[in-house]
Amino acid sequence: MISSAHRLNSKLTAALLTGLVFATFVFAIGFGVSEVNHQAVWQCVIASCEKSIYQTILYDIRLPRVLLGFLAGFGLAISGALMQNVTRNPLADPYLFGIVAGAGLGATLASLLPQSIHFVSLPLAAFIGALAAVTLVLAVIANNNWRRVEHLLLAGVAVSFLLSSITSFTLYMGEAFASNRVIFWLMGSLARADTTALLWIFPVILIATIIAFSLARQLDALLLSDESARTLGVKVARLRIIVLVICAASTAVIVSYCGGIGFVGLMIPHIVRSYVGITTGKLLIGSGLLGGCFLVWVDVLARTALDGQEIPIGVITSAMGSVFFLLLMRKM
Amino acid sequence: MASTVLQAKQLSWQVSGKRIIENIDFELNRGETVAIVGPNGAGKTSLLKCLHGEHSDFTGIITLNSKPLSALPHKDIAKQIAVVSQQTNSVFDLTVIDIVRMGLIPHKSFFESDNGNDANRIHSALSKVDLLEKRQQVFNTLSGGEQQRVLIARAVVQAANILIMDEPTNHLDIYYQHQILGLAKKLKITLLLTIHDLNLAAEYCDRIVLMNHGQIVANDTPEQVFTPPTLKSVFNLNCAVDNNPFTNKPRITFSSITDSAARTKNKGDEQ
């Protein structure tokens, strides 16, 4: 980990991040299959579009996708940052509690069950599955000394494996075409971007972020030790449950629309901690904005790297994340 | 008459069915410095943890300024009792100022940000412990003595009137041991600590609480508690007590285990 000497000052960080977000939105919507170049985009932003089709492409197709990418990256990164701080484990991430495994099982069942009892859409089924997984983890630790962080982590890993094995079995037994659909969904994509997705994801991320900021000081107290936080008047167990629930809700709603996008929640907070700060306020702002921009650009890469074909976004984030970690380990 | 700020009556605490402390009656008066001493496993740290609310499943009564501790909100306890625990390293690279700023937590509500007065409090606390220059340094890179000073500065910002320290001189060299205790005394607040070094306890504390097997064996001034028979009964070692030539406080010199065993045997033979 990089020492505080490398951290940038607050004003410079704020300026860099604001610039990055602005540039991301303006430039990222210039990329796509159809030829709407950056000049045309710029004209649409500052005046009106040259052709009405540009308006449709930019505002109805690309902008929702960029917004979804930003929100998903924002939500995953702050959930990762929160999970790492609240468990004091730099390897914690929002998927730790079986959220993706649960969403995967939900999506699998929704896709493979016979049409006659097919009453929920894939995102809703995934959302229910994700919440069920988190509830299962919470139920397990509630009965078993849930104050201990290690129990929380172990319960999450165990539930993940349990649900993944049920998913694998269901996919193995299921019809090939439907299984393929679920497998592709699990690889992650922003192709489901539409107003409905944004209307679901935005309020959840907004509420989670507001709650997280209101708890920022208490979360800082946890960084040293549970006992230290309690001596500062923090109700540690309650705080941990609240954070777990808001991370679970944010991640579940993102995963249900975007599938499995790994490593964002793990990687982004590490970068932010090194260059921006460790305390919760700075970490959340930095991780949210950087995570949002990161996912938008990964999606641009996913859409444009191969001609006429989209690479699953989760494949790119996982590849980049693992290389990032290997490089990080070389420096340790 | 000194006013009692923290009091325990008939206090017992057990873990997994094992009694750690039993029927303790204890009071801490405003402005005094009290050391809890005793062998390993005597229940010193458990008593401290009951007194500052870390262990809430005790039996008996603890009162803080005449109010039952169990009825007080956590934040109210934190406004009155600051705790410097045994040294802990952070997993993350927290800076000195990050940790000292934590002292504001009990005084802040949701969304409330720091104001100019808070910045002054942090600044003055860091000056008191002489760490102003190192405020941006990473906590984990500091020496043990400096880390203890950071935690004392956090307690100063917390503005509590009782400071509880659990073995604050552990792992510190002799210079830092004196520096930390001197610094804590200079804060002029009520001080309660556990400590292994009896000579330091004699030097810096007004009262000594000697514990053994979860119970209080003696509770008086250092001169009254640190007598060879009392110390022998608890530590099972012979000792000599004279006066420190610099401070005139009791100075304890223990004999080695073999010497103590030989003397006990001779005594038995004589009888």
XYZ file of C-alpha atoms in Angstrom, chain A residues 92-256:
165
model
C -13.679 -7.728 1.118
C -15.979 -6.815 -1.743
C -19.707 -6.441 -2.292
C -19.965 -9.937 -3.772
C -18.680 -11.491 -0.597
C -22.091 -12.185 0.835
C -23.295 -14.446 -1.879
C -24.991 -11.576 -3.716
C -23.876 -12.630 -7.181
C -24.380 -16.301 -6.397
C -27.898 -15.519 -5.152
C -28.669 -13.323 -8.161
C -27.325 -16.054 -10.418
C -29.581 -18.637 -8.854
C -32.583 -16.302 -9.133
C -31.818 -15.621 -12.799
C -31.289 -19.315 -13.485
C -34.568 -20.355 -11.943
C -36.431 -17.553 -13.745
C -34.939 -18.595 -17.077
C -35.210 -22.351 -16.733
C -38.537 -22.820 -14.979
C -41.413 -23.865 -17.257
C -43.245 -20.922 -18.867
C -46.459 -21.791 -16.983
C -44.924 -20.785 -13.633
C -42.723 -18.086 -15.114
C -44.091 -15.043 -13.355
C -41.087 -12.775 -12.750
C -38.664 -11.075 -15.104
C -34.974 -11.965 -15.041
C -33.830 -8.772 -13.211
C -36.531 -9.157 -10.553
C -35.724 -12.835 -10.043
C -32.021 -11.965 -9.758
C -32.810 -9.228 -7.235
C -34.913 -11.594 -5.113
C -32.130 -14.197 -5.287
C -29.495 -11.667 -4.196
C -31.546 -10.482 -1.243
C -32.331 -14.079 -0.267
C -28.594 -14.835 -0.211
C -27.837 -11.867 2.026
C -30.744 -12.750 4.318
C -29.359 -16.271 4.593
C -25.903 -14.922 5.531
C -27.416 -12.575 8.111
C -29.574 -15.361 9.551
C -26.548 -17.614 9.942
C -24.407 -15.000 11.688
C -27.294 -13.726 13.831
C -27.349 -17.086 15.606
C -23.638 -17.490 15.820
C -21.734 -14.709 17.546
C -22.422 -12.231 14.741
C -20.204 -9.617 16.325
C -17.160 -11.286 14.870
C -16.055 -10.117 11.448
C -14.480 -13.457 10.513
C -17.821 -15.232 10.964
C -19.423 -12.737 8.610
C -16.816 -13.385 5.927
C -16.888 -17.159 6.305
C -20.683 -17.294 6.250
C -20.654 -15.227 3.027
C -18.185 -17.526 1.322
C -20.098 -20.651 2.396
C -23.440 -19.287 1.201
C -21.838 -18.271 -2.130
C -20.569 -21.795 -2.750
C -23.862 -23.360 -1.721
C -25.931 -21.187 -4.072
C -23.416 -21.520 -6.924
C -23.568 -25.292 -6.694
C -27.375 -25.224 -6.910
C -27.102 -22.879 -9.920
C -24.565 -25.159 -11.625
C -26.748 -28.190 -11.068
C -29.825 -26.394 -12.412
C -27.925 -25.173 -15.481
C -26.530 -28.662 -16.080
C -29.973 -30.194 -15.954
C -31.662 -27.322 -17.797
C -32.388 -26.634 -21.435
C -29.262 -25.565 -23.351
C -30.540 -22.307 -24.871
C -31.878 -20.977 -21.567
C -28.655 -22.033 -19.815
C -26.632 -20.061 -22.353
C -28.760 -17.005 -21.702
C -28.032 -17.201 -17.966
C -24.325 -17.811 -18.503
C -24.049 -14.723 -20.736
C -26.024 -12.689 -18.226
C -23.636 -13.741 -15.459
C -20.703 -12.421 -17.495
C -22.103 -8.912 -17.149
C -23.408 -6.383 -19.635
C -24.898 -2.893 -19.721
C -27.069 -3.810 -22.709
C -30.196 -3.769 -20.550
C -29.790 -0.004 -20.101
C -33.162 1.704 -20.310
C -35.210 4.136 -18.270
C -36.676 1.365 -16.118
C -33.223 0.161 -15.122
C -32.168 3.706 -14.244
C -35.350 4.332 -12.284
C -34.684 1.235 -10.193
C -30.971 1.688 -9.678
C -30.718 5.453 -9.146
C -32.893 5.771 -5.996
C -31.307 2.738 -4.355
C -27.761 4.032 -4.936
C -28.779 7.544 -3.878
C -30.324 6.390 -0.592
C -27.397 4.044 0.118
C -24.927 6.888 -0.511
C -26.811 9.318 1.751
C -26.974 6.746 4.563
C -23.281 5.916 4.128
C -22.306 9.600 4.332
C -24.425 10.115 7.434
C -22.493 7.273 9.084
C -19.068 8.371 7.845
C -17.667 9.365 11.258
C -18.845 6.162 12.930
C -17.332 4.148 10.093
C -14.024 5.944 10.588
C -14.047 4.856 14.225
C -14.216 1.222 13.087
C -10.941 1.519 11.173
C -8.809 1.012 14.285
C -10.729 -1.756 16.090
C -14.235 -2.631 17.237
C -13.348 -1.924 20.839
C -11.847 1.426 19.957
C -15.056 2.340 18.100
C -17.217 1.315 21.054
C -15.180 3.521 23.398
C -16.043 6.413 21.074
C -19.749 5.715 21.532
C -20.333 3.768 18.303
C -22.831 0.887 18.300
C -20.630 -1.409 16.270
C -22.961 -4.354 15.668
C -25.839 -2.130 14.552
C -23.560 -0.077 12.300
C -22.226 -3.214 10.640
C -25.718 -4.526 9.920
C -26.885 -1.192 8.442
C -23.862 -1.036 6.151
C -24.300 -4.651 5.134
C -27.925 -4.044 4.203
C -27.243 -0.920 2.127
C -24.365 -2.632 0.316
C -26.526 -5.675 -0.316
C -29.402 -3.591 -1.695
C -27.111 -1.540 -3.964
C -25.226 -4.537 -5.276
C -28.366 -6.614 -5.707
C -30.097 -3.971 -7.805
C -26.950 -3.474 -9.936
C -26.327 -7.192 -10.428
C -29.955 -7.831 -11.335
